[in-house]
Amino acid sequence: MEEKKKKIYILATGGTIAGRGQEGKTAVYKAGGLNLDELLSTIPKLHDQVEMDGEQMLSVDSNNVTVKDWIQMANRINELSKTDIDGFVITHGTDTMDETAYFLNLTVKTEKPVIITGAMRPATAASADGPLNLYQAISLAASSEAWGQGVLVCFCDSIYSGRDVQKVNTFKTDAFNEKDLACLGYMRDEYCYFYNKSLAVHTVRSMFDVTQVKELPRVDILYFCVDANPDLLHFSAQHSKGIVICGTGSGDYSEAWMKEIAKLEDKGIPVVRASRIGSGVITENKYFEQSQNCIPAYTLPPQKARILLSLSLLYTNQFEEIKKIFQRY
């Protein structure tokens, strides 16, 4: 008896994987130049194994992706997941891929595989990496082993958790990893091999629902460096509902910033301590957290701490409740 083909739905958003430039060159190109049909024509035929359908959601450089686009993606996947589709693939630019992956990891309500992929070289480059990444992402989305794993990033033969993946190189094809944590597994051609699993709360167990959400509370990221002006905190608090500090070392900053952060406690502004280092863990520190509104980011980098704080503020502005959310997610 012939095995039923898996139905995979592809959401194309542009990015380098769909980039067009000078033939053979890798550095100068226009992101999002190819449409979905043109993208699919670049990969080995998978029609014997999967049935593919999809849509062109966006055609942009990923630096132009917005929170409204994230909400649209999450709601579209949630809607389609109720049908007989077996898995999803999102093609995406690499610059903000880790942010999109984490947002969807928190807001998609399905155990079906949701795989994000992209490329470091445009489609017109010599030895473009996009075709293999897309081929493997579709294969991963069709695998029963990817069910219940949360949103995954498939890139350069590796499988990463949407929570922990980070872009770590500006031009190499092996541009992603999970820093202190190992990848979840590997791809070899169309076969996936899982060795690890993310234990953080995600997808169907996540509390975050954006079905009726139009926009998220504004959260700013402030970068601390030597002699950084604490007025930045005052200015940000006038325009945002929360602040993430990209601090030195273990999410650290000056005494001048400590004093300004303490003033924000009475205004109800939560301040999350993250680090500019890129690896390690931020834990509670009574020296830097002298006011109740300070919350450690734990293993989240600043850009992902911003996402979690913004979603948390949809539900609560209580500092202790937000801290508990950061411990779980």
Short mmCIF file of C-alpha atoms in Angstrom, two decimals:
data_model
loop_
_atom_site.label_atom_id
_atom_site.label_comp_id
_atom_site.label_asym_id
_atom_site.label_seq_id
_atom_site.Cartn_x
_atom_site.Cartn_y
_atom_site.Cartn_z
CA MET A 1 0.00 0.00 0.00
CA GLU A 2 1.41 3.35 -1.07
CA GLU A 3 2.19 5.71 1.83
CA LYS A 4 0.11 8.86 1.88
CA LYS A 5 2.05 11.98 0.96
CA LYS A 6 2.54 14.58 3.67
CA LYS A 7 0.98 17.99 2.99
CA ILE A 8 3.44 20.82 3.60
CA TYR A 9 2.41 24.48 3.47
CA ILE A 10 5.07 27.10 2.75
CA LEU A 11 4.83 30.73 3.85
CA ALA A 12 7.33 32.79 1.86
CA THR A 13 8.39 36.14 3.30
CA GLY A 14 11.40 37.14 1.17
CA GLY A 15 14.91 37.44 2.55
CA THR A 16 18.29 36.47 1.13
CA ILE A 17 17.04 33.02 0.20
CA ALA A 18 14.88 34.79 -2.38
CA GLY A 19 17.53 37.38 -3.21
CA ARG A 20 18.60 38.47 -6.68
CA GLY A 21 21.94 40.03 -7.50
CA GLN A 22 24.88 39.98 -9.88
CA GLU A 23 25.38 36.44 -11.17
CA GLY A 24 27.81 34.55 -8.96
CA LYS A 25 28.31 37.35 -6.40
CA THR A 26 27.27 37.06 -2.73
CA ALA A 27 27.53 40.56 -1.27
CA VAL A 28 25.24 42.92 -3.21
CA TYR A 29 21.69 41.85 -3.96
CA LYS A 30 18.02 42.68 -3.43
CA ALA A 31 16.34 40.49 -0.81
CA GLY A 32 12.97 38.99 -1.70
CA GLY A 33 13.46 39.15 -5.47
CA LEU A 34 12.21 35.61 -6.16
CA ASN A 35 8.64 34.49 -5.59
CA LEU A 36 7.64 31.18 -4.03
CA ASP A 37 7.31 29.29 -7.32
CA GLU A 38 10.78 30.41 -8.38
CA LEU A 39 12.17 29.35 -4.99
CA LEU A 40 10.65 25.88 -5.26
CA SER A 41 12.12 25.45 -8.74
CA THR A 42 15.63 25.62 -7.23
CA ILE A 43 15.33 22.51 -5.05
CA PRO A 44 15.45 18.80 -5.84
CA LYS A 45 12.04 17.34 -6.54
CA LEU A 46 10.19 16.25 -3.40
CA HIS A 47 6.90 15.54 -5.10
CA ASP A 48 7.30 11.80 -4.54
CA GLN A 49 7.38 12.34 -0.77
CA VAL A 50 5.30 15.49 -0.11
CA GLU A 51 2.45 17.52 -1.51
CA MET A 52 3.38 21.22 -1.41
CA ASP A 53 1.24 24.32 -1.36
CA GLY A 54 1.86 27.82 -0.06
CA GLU A 55 1.54 31.56 -0.32
CA GLN A 56 3.68 34.67 -0.65
CA MET A 57 3.00 36.46 2.65
CA LEU A 58 5.76 39.05 2.24
CA SER A 59 8.66 39.86 -0.09
CA VAL A 60 10.96 41.85 2.16
CA ASP A 61 14.38 42.08 3.71
CA SER A 62 13.82 40.66 7.21
CA ASN A 63 14.87 43.97 8.77
CA ASN A 64 11.54 45.27 7.47
CA VAL A 65 9.45 42.56 9.15
CA THR A 66 7.11 44.08 11.74
CA VAL A 67 5.29 42.86 14.85
CA LYS A 68 2.06 43.05 12.84
CA ASP A 69 3.65 40.64 10.34
CA TRP A 70 4.48 38.27 13.22
CA ILE A 71 0.90 38.34 14.45
CA GLN A 72 -0.36 37.68 10.91
CA MET A 73 2.03 34.71 10.55
CA ALA A 74 1.00 33.19 13.88
CA ASN A 75 -2.71 33.55 13.18
CA ARG A 76 -2.35 32.18 9.65
CA ILE A 77 -0.53 29.08 10.89
CA ASN A 78 -3.06 28.63 13.70
CA GLU A 79 -5.88 28.82 11.18
CA LEU A 80 -4.29 26.39 8.70
CA SER A 81 -3.22 23.96 11.42
CA LYS A 82 -6.88 23.02 11.87
CA THR A 83 -6.89 21.53 8.34
CA ASP A 84 -5.20 18.37 7.05
CA ILE A 85 -1.87 20.16 6.51
CA ASP A 86 0.91 18.12 8.14
CA GLY A 87 3.59 20.77 8.56
CA PHE A 88 4.71 24.31 7.78
CA VAL A 89 7.84 25.93 6.37
CA ILE A 90 8.57 29.66 6.55
CA THR A 91 11.25 31.11 4.28
CA HIS A 92 12.73 34.16 5.98
CA GLY A 93 15.67 36.55 5.99
CA THR A 94 18.40 35.62 8.44
CA ASP A 95 18.90 38.99 10.17
CA THR A 96 15.75 38.71 12.30
CA MET A 97 15.02 35.00 11.84
CA ASP A 98 15.79 34.23 15.49
CA GLU A 99 13.25 36.84 16.65
CA THR A 100 10.49 35.56 14.38
CA ALA A 101 11.23 31.99 15.47
CA TYR A 102 10.89 32.87 19.16
CA PHE A 103 7.70 34.90 18.70
CA LEU A 104 6.07 32.04 16.80
CA ASN A 105 7.37 29.54 19.35
CA LEU A 106 5.34 31.44 21.96
CA THR A 107 2.18 32.09 19.92
CA VAL A 108 1.60 29.21 17.49
CA LYS A 109 -0.99 26.74 18.84
CA THR A 110 -0.14 23.49 17.14
CA GLU A 111 2.13 20.48 17.65
CA LYS A 112 2.54 20.16 13.89
CA PRO A 113 6.07 21.00 12.70
CA VAL A 114 6.73 24.67 12.01
CA ILE A 115 10.16 25.09 10.40
CA ILE A 116 11.90 28.36 9.53
CA THR A 117 14.75 28.51 7.06
CA GLY A 118 16.63 30.97 4.90
CA ALA A 119 20.03 31.51 3.33
CA MET A 120 23.22 33.49 3.72
CA ARG A 121 23.79 33.71 -0.04
CA PRO A 122 21.27 35.00 -2.59
CA ALA A 123 19.73 32.60 -5.07
CA THR A 124 21.89 34.02 -7.88
CA ALA A 125 25.19 33.44 -6.02
CA ALA A 126 27.69 30.76 -6.89
CA SER A 127 27.09 27.80 -4.56
CA ALA A 128 23.91 29.32 -3.09
CA ASP A 129 22.95 27.68 0.21
CA GLY A 130 19.21 28.35 -0.01
CA PRO A 131 18.17 25.31 -2.09
CA LEU A 132 19.62 22.75 0.35
CA ASN A 133 18.26 24.63 3.39
CA LEU A 134 14.78 24.74 1.85
CA TYR A 135 14.96 21.08 0.77
CA GLN A 136 15.90 20.01 4.28
CA ALA A 137 13.32 22.30 5.93
CA ILE A 138 10.52 20.76 3.86
CA SER A 139 11.80 17.27 4.66
CA LEU A 140 11.93 18.14 8.37
CA ALA A 141 8.38 19.54 8.29
CA ALA A 142 7.24 16.21 6.83
CA SER A 143 8.91 14.18 9.57
CA SER A 144 6.87 12.79 12.46
CA GLU A 145 9.94 13.32 14.68
CA ALA A 146 9.49 17.10 14.41
CA TRP A 147 6.00 16.98 15.97
CA GLY A 148 5.71 18.64 19.36
CA GLN A 149 9.21 20.12 19.21
CA GLY A 150 8.09 23.74 19.04
CA VAL A 151 9.09 26.09 16.24
CA LEU A 152 12.40 24.97 14.72
CA VAL A 153 15.06 26.61 12.59
CA CYS A 154 16.62 24.36 9.95
CA PHE A 155 19.88 25.76 8.65
CA CYS A 156 23.13 24.40 7.24
CA ASP A 157 22.40 20.76 8.12
CA SER A 158 21.43 21.62 11.71
CA ILE A 159 18.14 21.78 13.64
CA TYR A 160 17.75 24.52 16.25
CA SER A 161 15.16 25.45 18.86
CA GLY A 162 13.30 28.66 18.01
CA ARG A 163 13.85 29.78 21.59
CA ASP A 164 17.61 29.41 21.73
CA VAL A 165 18.88 29.90 18.19
CA GLN A 166 20.97 32.99 17.45
CA LYS A 167 22.66 34.36 14.35
CA VAL A 168 26.37 34.41 15.16
CA ASN A 169 28.12 35.28 11.90
CA THR A 170 27.63 38.04 9.34
CA PHE A 171 28.49 36.12 6.16
CA LYS A 172 29.33 32.43 6.64
CA THR A 173 26.78 29.85 5.57
CA ASP A 174 27.01 28.21 9.01
CA ALA A 175 25.67 31.39 10.58
CA PHE A 176 23.50 30.05 13.41
CA ASN A 177 23.98 28.17 16.65
CA GLU A 178 22.62 27.98 20.20
CA LYS A 179 25.73 29.35 21.92
CA ASP A 180 26.04 27.43 25.21
CA LEU A 181 23.42 24.88 24.20
CA ALA A 182 23.79 22.17 21.57
CA CYS A 183 21.57 22.11 18.50
CA LEU A 184 18.58 19.77 18.74
CA GLY A 185 19.75 17.59 15.88
CA TYR A 186 21.06 17.33 12.36
CA MET A 187 19.87 16.90 8.79
CA ARG A 188 21.53 14.62 6.26
CA ASP A 189 19.86 15.08 2.90
CA GLU A 190 16.13 14.57 3.67
CA TYR A 191 16.69 12.63 6.92
CA CYS A 192 16.54 14.20 10.38
CA TYR A 193 18.32 13.02 13.51
CA PHE A 194 17.22 14.44 16.88
CA TYR A 195 19.44 14.22 19.96
CA ASN A 196 18.11 17.00 22.21
CA LYS A 197 14.82 18.67 23.11
CA SER A 198 13.87 22.15 24.33
CA LEU A 199 12.24 22.05 27.79
CA ALA A 200 11.02 25.66 27.84
CA VAL A 201 7.25 26.21 27.51
CA HIS A 202 6.17 26.62 23.87
CA THR A 203 3.32 26.41 21.33
CA VAL A 204 0.27 24.51 22.67
CA ARG A 205 1.39 24.87 26.30
CA SER A 206 2.14 28.58 25.98
CA MET A 207 -0.19 31.09 27.64
CA PHE A 208 0.17 33.63 24.85
CA ASP A 209 -2.72 33.98 22.40
CA VAL A 210 -2.60 36.71 19.73
CA THR A 211 -5.83 35.79 17.95
CA GLN A 212 -7.49 39.09 18.88
CA VAL A 213 -4.27 41.12 19.22
CA LYS A 214 -3.55 43.95 16.76
CA GLU A 215 -0.30 45.23 18.27
CA LEU A 216 1.98 44.58 21.24
CA PRO A 217 2.96 46.92 24.08
CA ARG A 218 6.09 48.84 23.15
CA VAL A 219 9.30 47.61 24.79
CA ASP A 220 12.63 49.33 24.13
CA ILE A 221 16.14 47.85 24.22
CA LEU A 222 18.81 50.13 25.70
CA TYR A 223 22.50 49.34 25.17
CA PHE A 224 24.75 50.06 28.14
CA CYS A 225 28.38 51.05 27.60
CA VAL A 226 30.98 53.09 29.48
CA ASP A 227 29.50 56.43 30.61
CA ALA A 228 26.13 55.68 28.97
CA ASN A 229 23.68 58.48 29.75
CA PRO A 230 20.95 57.39 32.23
CA ASP A 231 18.63 59.92 30.60
CA LEU A 232 18.04 57.19 28.01
CA LEU A 233 16.02 55.32 30.63
CA HIS A 234 13.90 58.37 31.43
CA PHE A 235 13.22 59.01 27.74
CA SER A 236 12.34 55.38 27.04
CA ALA A 237 9.96 55.22 30.01
CA GLN A 238 7.99 58.12 28.56
CA HIS A 239 7.27 56.16 25.39
CA SER A 240 7.28 52.46 26.31
CA LYS A 241 5.65 50.01 28.71
CA GLY A 242 8.86 48.15 29.49
CA ILE A 243 12.62 48.25 28.99
CA VAL A 244 15.27 45.63 28.26
CA ILE A 245 18.83 46.59 29.13
CA CYS A 246 21.59 45.12 27.02
CA GLY A 247 24.10 45.28 29.85
CA THR A 248 27.73 44.33 30.29
CA GLY A 249 28.81 40.97 31.72
CA SER A 250 25.94 39.41 33.66
CA GLY A 251 23.45 42.12 32.65
CA ASP A 252 25.29 44.85 34.56
CA TYR A 253 25.25 48.66 34.42
CA SER A 254 26.43 51.72 36.34
CA GLU A 255 25.20 53.10 39.66
CA ALA A 256 23.80 56.07 37.75
CA TRP A 257 21.60 53.67 35.79
CA MET A 258 20.60 51.88 39.01
CA LYS A 259 19.25 55.14 40.44
CA GLU A 260 17.25 55.86 37.31
CA ILE A 261 15.85 52.31 37.21
CA ALA A 262 14.68 52.67 40.84
CA LYS A 263 12.68 55.76 39.83
CA LEU A 264 10.89 53.68 37.19
CA GLU A 265 9.55 51.26 39.81
CA ASP A 266 6.90 53.76 40.97
CA LYS A 267 5.90 54.29 37.33
CA GLY A 268 5.25 50.57 36.92
CA ILE A 269 7.93 50.08 34.26
CA PRO A 270 9.51 46.59 34.31
CA VAL A 271 13.23 46.51 33.44
CA VAL A 272 14.75 43.26 32.20
CA ARG A 273 18.48 42.71 32.63
CA ALA A 274 20.04 41.01 29.58
CA SER A 275 23.62 40.91 28.37
CA ARG A 276 25.57 42.10 25.37
CA ILE A 277 27.92 39.09 25.74
CA GLY A 278 25.84 36.60 23.76
CA SER A 279 26.32 33.56 26.00
CA GLY A 280 25.96 32.64 29.65
CA VAL A 281 23.00 33.09 32.00
CA ILE A 282 21.63 36.16 33.79
CA THR A 283 20.39 35.26 37.26
CA GLU A 284 18.97 37.29 40.11
CA ASN A 285 21.51 39.72 41.56
CA LYS A 286 20.52 41.79 44.57
CA TYR A 287 23.23 44.36 43.91
CA PHE A 288 21.88 45.27 40.47
CA GLU A 289 18.26 44.45 41.30
CA GLN A 290 17.83 46.89 44.16
CA SER A 291 14.31 47.77 42.99
CA GLN A 292 11.40 45.36 42.51
CA ASN A 293 11.00 46.15 38.81
CA CYS A 294 14.31 44.45 37.84
CA ILE A 295 13.93 41.05 36.16
CA PRO A 296 16.74 38.77 34.93
CA ALA A 297 16.58 37.57 31.31
CA TYR A 298 18.14 34.23 32.24
CA THR A 299 19.35 32.71 28.92
CA LEU A 300 17.43 35.02 26.59
CA PRO A 301 19.40 37.57 24.55
CA PRO A 302 18.07 41.17 24.55
CA GLN A 303 16.05 40.86 21.33
CA LYS A 304 14.20 37.80 22.63
CA ALA A 305 13.76 39.22 26.13
CA ARG A 306 11.99 42.13 24.44
CA ILE A 307 9.54 39.74 22.77
CA LEU A 308 8.74 37.88 25.98
CA LEU A 309 8.33 41.09 27.99
CA SER A 310 6.06 42.60 25.35
CA LEU A 311 3.83 39.52 25.26
CA SER A 312 3.82 39.32 29.07
CA LEU A 313 2.56 42.89 29.30
CA LEU A 314 -0.59 41.83 27.43
CA TYR A 315 -1.49 39.83 30.55
CA THR A 316 0.10 41.49 33.57
CA ASN A 317 2.18 44.45 34.73
CA GLN A 318 3.01 42.85 38.07
CA PHE A 319 6.78 42.52 38.41
CA GLU A 320 6.73 39.19 40.26
CA GLU A 321 4.36 37.64 37.73
CA ILE A 322 6.57 38.76 34.85
CA LYS A 323 9.62 37.29 36.61
CA LYS A 324 7.83 33.92 36.87
CA ILE A 325 7.07 34.05 33.14
CA PHE A 326 10.76 34.63 32.37
CA GLN A 327 11.65 31.62 34.51
CA ARG A 328 9.30 29.34 32.54
CA TYR A 329 9.65 30.56 28.97
#
